[in-house]
């Protein structure tokens, strides 16, 4: 059962990385520093004070960049592959212990990386739509929503991982449904 909870935490943190890449790293680092989360030995550095300071500074910079019109759209292009990597690393950071390394890496790449990149792709499309419809004001609203979503999802992933699995499932369903609707419309 412990392994399933760690997988749920990894998936939740990965989904949060699709909204903001560094927020879940900071939340996971703080949670591990406070003893609420166990990281794999190779990722324990995330809970150190210097790492937390660096993560906090980098997170603040990432958040601020997304409030600058035009730059936020450019960041979405950069963050799509970065989100896949972040989701993989976050899942690896919390799933370990007795798990087979092949299974751990497969799970991290498929579930963690896949969910993070799906979420990032969806938010990128939302940002493009908001730019076309509302200009900079729409992008600020999307940026604020993404930041809140990433923060709340990161905290919930650690506090209530099973609830986060349900939320992520609903998000993936909505993304797939929206993608299918657009695909049928364009045919």
Short mmCIF file of C-alpha atoms in Angstrom, two decimals:
data_model
loop_
_atom_site.label_atom_id
_atom_site.label_comp_id
_atom_site.label_asym_id
_atom_site.label_seq_id
_atom_site.Cartn_x
_atom_site.Cartn_y
_atom_site.Cartn_z
CA UNK A 1 0.00 0.00 0.00
CA UNK A 2 2.91 2.33 0.76
CA UNK A 3 4.16 1.98 -2.83
CA UNK A 4 0.74 2.95 -4.21
CA UNK A 5 0.66 6.07 -2.06
CA UNK A 6 4.11 7.08 -3.30
CA UNK A 7 2.99 6.51 -6.89
CA UNK A 8 -0.07 8.68 -6.26
CA UNK A 9 2.13 11.41 -4.77
CA UNK A 10 4.45 11.23 -7.78
CA UNK A 11 1.58 11.47 -10.23
CA UNK A 12 0.04 14.40 -8.33
CA UNK A 13 3.33 16.29 -8.21
CA UNK A 14 3.87 15.56 -11.90
CA UNK A 15 0.47 16.97 -12.80
CA UNK A 16 1.29 20.08 -10.77
CA UNK A 17 4.54 20.43 -12.75
CA UNK A 18 2.44 20.81 -15.87
CA UNK A 19 1.05 24.05 -14.45
CA UNK A 20 4.32 25.40 -12.98
CA UNK A 21 7.49 23.35 -13.16
CA UNK A 22 9.25 24.53 -10.03
CA UNK A 23 6.35 24.87 -7.58
CA UNK A 24 6.03 21.10 -6.94
CA UNK A 25 9.80 20.81 -6.44
CA UNK A 26 9.65 23.56 -3.81
CA UNK A 27 6.59 22.07 -2.10
CA UNK A 28 8.13 18.58 -2.12
CA UNK A 29 11.41 19.96 -0.76
CA UNK A 30 9.67 21.80 2.06
CA UNK A 31 7.50 18.77 2.88
CA UNK A 32 10.57 16.53 2.99
CA UNK A 33 12.46 19.07 5.08
CA UNK A 34 9.58 19.11 7.58
CA UNK A 35 9.33 15.31 7.61
CA UNK A 36 6.00 14.97 5.78
CA UNK A 37 7.49 13.34 2.69
CA UNK A 38 10.21 10.78 2.16
CA UNK A 39 12.39 11.30 -0.89
CA UNK A 40 14.60 8.68 -2.49
CA UNK A 41 18.20 8.89 -1.25
CA UNK A 42 19.41 10.30 -4.57
CA UNK A 43 16.87 13.13 -4.38
CA UNK A 44 17.22 13.92 -0.66
CA UNK A 45 19.19 17.04 -1.61
CA UNK A 46 15.84 18.72 -2.39
CA UNK A 47 15.14 18.97 1.36
CA UNK A 48 18.39 20.77 2.22
CA UNK A 49 18.34 24.44 3.16
CA UNK A 50 20.54 25.59 0.23
CA UNK A 51 18.33 23.68 -2.22
CA UNK A 52 15.17 25.17 -0.72
CA UNK A 53 16.59 28.68 -1.03
CA UNK A 54 17.56 28.05 -4.66
CA UNK A 55 14.18 26.46 -5.42
CA UNK A 56 12.34 29.38 -3.80
CA UNK A 57 14.30 31.93 -5.86
CA UNK A 58 13.86 29.97 -9.09
CA UNK A 59 10.15 29.48 -8.40
CA UNK A 60 9.66 33.21 -7.80
CA UNK A 61 11.41 33.97 -11.09
CA UNK A 62 9.29 31.42 -12.96
CA UNK A 63 6.11 32.88 -11.49
CA UNK A 64 7.11 36.45 -12.38
CA UNK A 65 8.04 35.51 -15.96
CA UNK A 66 4.55 34.18 -16.56
CA UNK A 67 3.06 37.58 -15.75
CA UNK A 68 4.97 39.25 -18.61
CA UNK A 69 2.92 39.30 -21.83
CA UNK A 70 4.51 37.63 -24.88
CA UNK A 71 7.28 36.11 -22.73
CA UNK A 72 4.71 33.80 -21.15
CA UNK A 73 3.83 32.34 -24.56
CA UNK A 74 7.52 31.81 -25.33
CA UNK A 75 7.97 30.08 -21.97
CA UNK A 76 5.21 27.62 -22.85
CA UNK A 77 7.29 26.41 -25.80
CA UNK A 78 10.30 25.88 -23.52
CA UNK A 79 8.33 24.37 -20.67
CA UNK A 80 6.62 21.60 -22.62
CA UNK A 81 9.71 19.36 -22.80
CA UNK A 82 10.87 20.67 -19.41
CA UNK A 83 7.54 19.64 -17.85
CA UNK A 84 8.01 16.07 -19.12
CA UNK A 85 11.46 15.96 -17.54
CA UNK A 86 10.20 17.53 -14.30
CA UNK A 87 7.31 15.07 -14.07
CA UNK A 88 9.72 12.18 -14.55
CA UNK A 89 12.13 13.49 -11.91
CA UNK A 90 9.35 14.22 -9.39
CA UNK A 91 7.93 10.72 -9.75
CA UNK A 92 11.41 9.24 -9.38
CA UNK A 93 12.01 11.39 -6.30
CA UNK A 94 9.13 9.87 -4.35
CA UNK A 95 8.91 6.31 -5.73
CA UNK A 96 11.76 4.18 -4.60
CA UNK A 97 12.37 1.86 -1.75
CA UNK A 98 11.83 -1.74 -2.77
CA UNK A 99 10.56 -0.94 -6.26
CA UNK A 100 12.32 -2.55 -9.20
CA UNK A 101 14.41 0.17 -10.93
CA UNK A 102 13.02 -0.75 -14.37
CA UNK A 103 9.47 -0.41 -13.06
CA UNK A 104 10.35 2.81 -11.24
CA UNK A 105 11.83 4.42 -14.37
CA UNK A 106 9.03 3.15 -16.61
CA UNK A 107 6.42 4.52 -14.25
CA UNK A 108 8.26 7.82 -13.94
CA UNK A 109 8.63 8.26 -17.69
CA UNK A 110 5.15 7.15 -18.68
CA UNK A 111 3.00 8.38 -15.80
CA UNK A 112 5.07 11.25 -14.45
CA UNK A 113 6.43 12.63 -17.71
CA UNK A 114 3.25 11.91 -19.64
CA UNK A 115 0.93 13.57 -17.17
CA UNK A 116 3.16 16.63 -16.74
CA UNK A 117 3.50 17.16 -20.49
CA UNK A 118 -0.25 16.64 -21.05
CA UNK A 119 -1.09 19.20 -18.41
CA UNK A 120 1.50 21.64 -19.81
CA UNK A 121 0.18 21.22 -23.36
CA UNK A 122 -3.35 21.92 -22.17
CA UNK A 123 -2.30 25.05 -20.26
CA UNK A 124 -0.27 26.23 -23.26
CA UNK A 125 -3.37 25.99 -25.44
CA UNK A 126 -5.38 27.82 -22.78
CA UNK A 127 -2.78 30.60 -22.79
CA UNK A 128 -2.89 30.93 -26.60
CA UNK A 129 -6.68 31.10 -26.47
CA UNK A 130 -6.58 33.72 -23.70
CA UNK A 131 -4.05 35.79 -25.66
CA UNK A 132 -6.29 35.78 -28.71
CA UNK A 133 -9.44 36.55 -26.71
CA UNK A 134 -8.32 38.81 -23.88
CA UNK A 135 -4.77 39.89 -24.54
CA UNK A 136 -2.51 40.52 -21.56
CA UNK A 137 -5.39 40.62 -19.07
CA UNK A 138 -6.49 37.13 -20.09
CA UNK A 139 -2.93 35.85 -19.73
CA UNK A 140 -2.62 37.28 -16.23
CA UNK A 141 -5.82 35.45 -15.26
CA UNK A 142 -4.51 32.21 -16.77
CA UNK A 143 -1.12 32.66 -15.03
CA UNK A 144 -2.78 33.22 -11.68
CA UNK A 145 -5.00 30.17 -12.15
CA UNK A 146 -2.02 28.02 -13.16
CA UNK A 147 -0.01 29.14 -10.12
CA UNK A 148 -2.91 28.43 -7.76
CA UNK A 149 -3.54 25.06 -9.43
CA UNK A 150 0.10 24.03 -9.17
CA UNK A 151 0.37 25.06 -5.54
CA UNK A 152 -2.89 23.45 -4.43
CA UNK A 153 -2.26 20.26 -6.41
CA UNK A 154 1.28 19.98 -4.99
CA UNK A 155 0.09 20.32 -1.41
CA UNK A 156 -2.83 17.95 -1.94
CA UNK A 157 -0.55 15.41 -3.65
CA UNK A 158 1.39 15.10 -0.42
CA UNK A 159 -1.49 15.50 2.04
CA UNK A 160 -4.24 13.52 0.26
CA UNK A 161 -2.67 11.59 -2.64
CA UNK A 162 -5.73 9.48 -3.45
CA UNK A 163 -7.88 12.61 -3.89
CA UNK A 164 -5.26 13.97 -6.27
CA UNK A 165 -5.44 10.80 -8.38
CA UNK A 166 -9.17 11.45 -8.79
CA UNK A 167 -8.54 15.11 -9.68
CA UNK A 168 -5.83 14.16 -12.19
CA UNK A 169 -8.14 11.54 -13.70
CA UNK A 170 -10.87 14.15 -14.17
CA UNK A 171 -8.34 16.60 -15.68
CA UNK A 172 -7.07 13.99 -18.13
CA UNK A 173 -10.64 13.11 -19.07
CA UNK A 174 -11.44 16.77 -19.73
CA UNK A 175 -8.27 17.22 -21.78
CA UNK A 176 -9.02 14.12 -23.85
CA UNK A 177 -12.61 15.17 -24.33
CA UNK A 178 -11.63 18.67 -25.42
CA UNK A 179 -8.97 17.31 -27.78
CA UNK A 180 -11.47 14.85 -29.28
CA UNK A 181 -14.06 17.61 -29.74
CA UNK A 182 -11.58 19.85 -31.55
CA UNK A 183 -10.40 16.93 -33.68
CA UNK A 184 -13.97 16.04 -34.72
CA UNK A 185 -14.70 19.69 -35.47
CA UNK A 186 -11.69 20.07 -37.75
CA UNK A 187 -12.50 16.90 -39.74
#
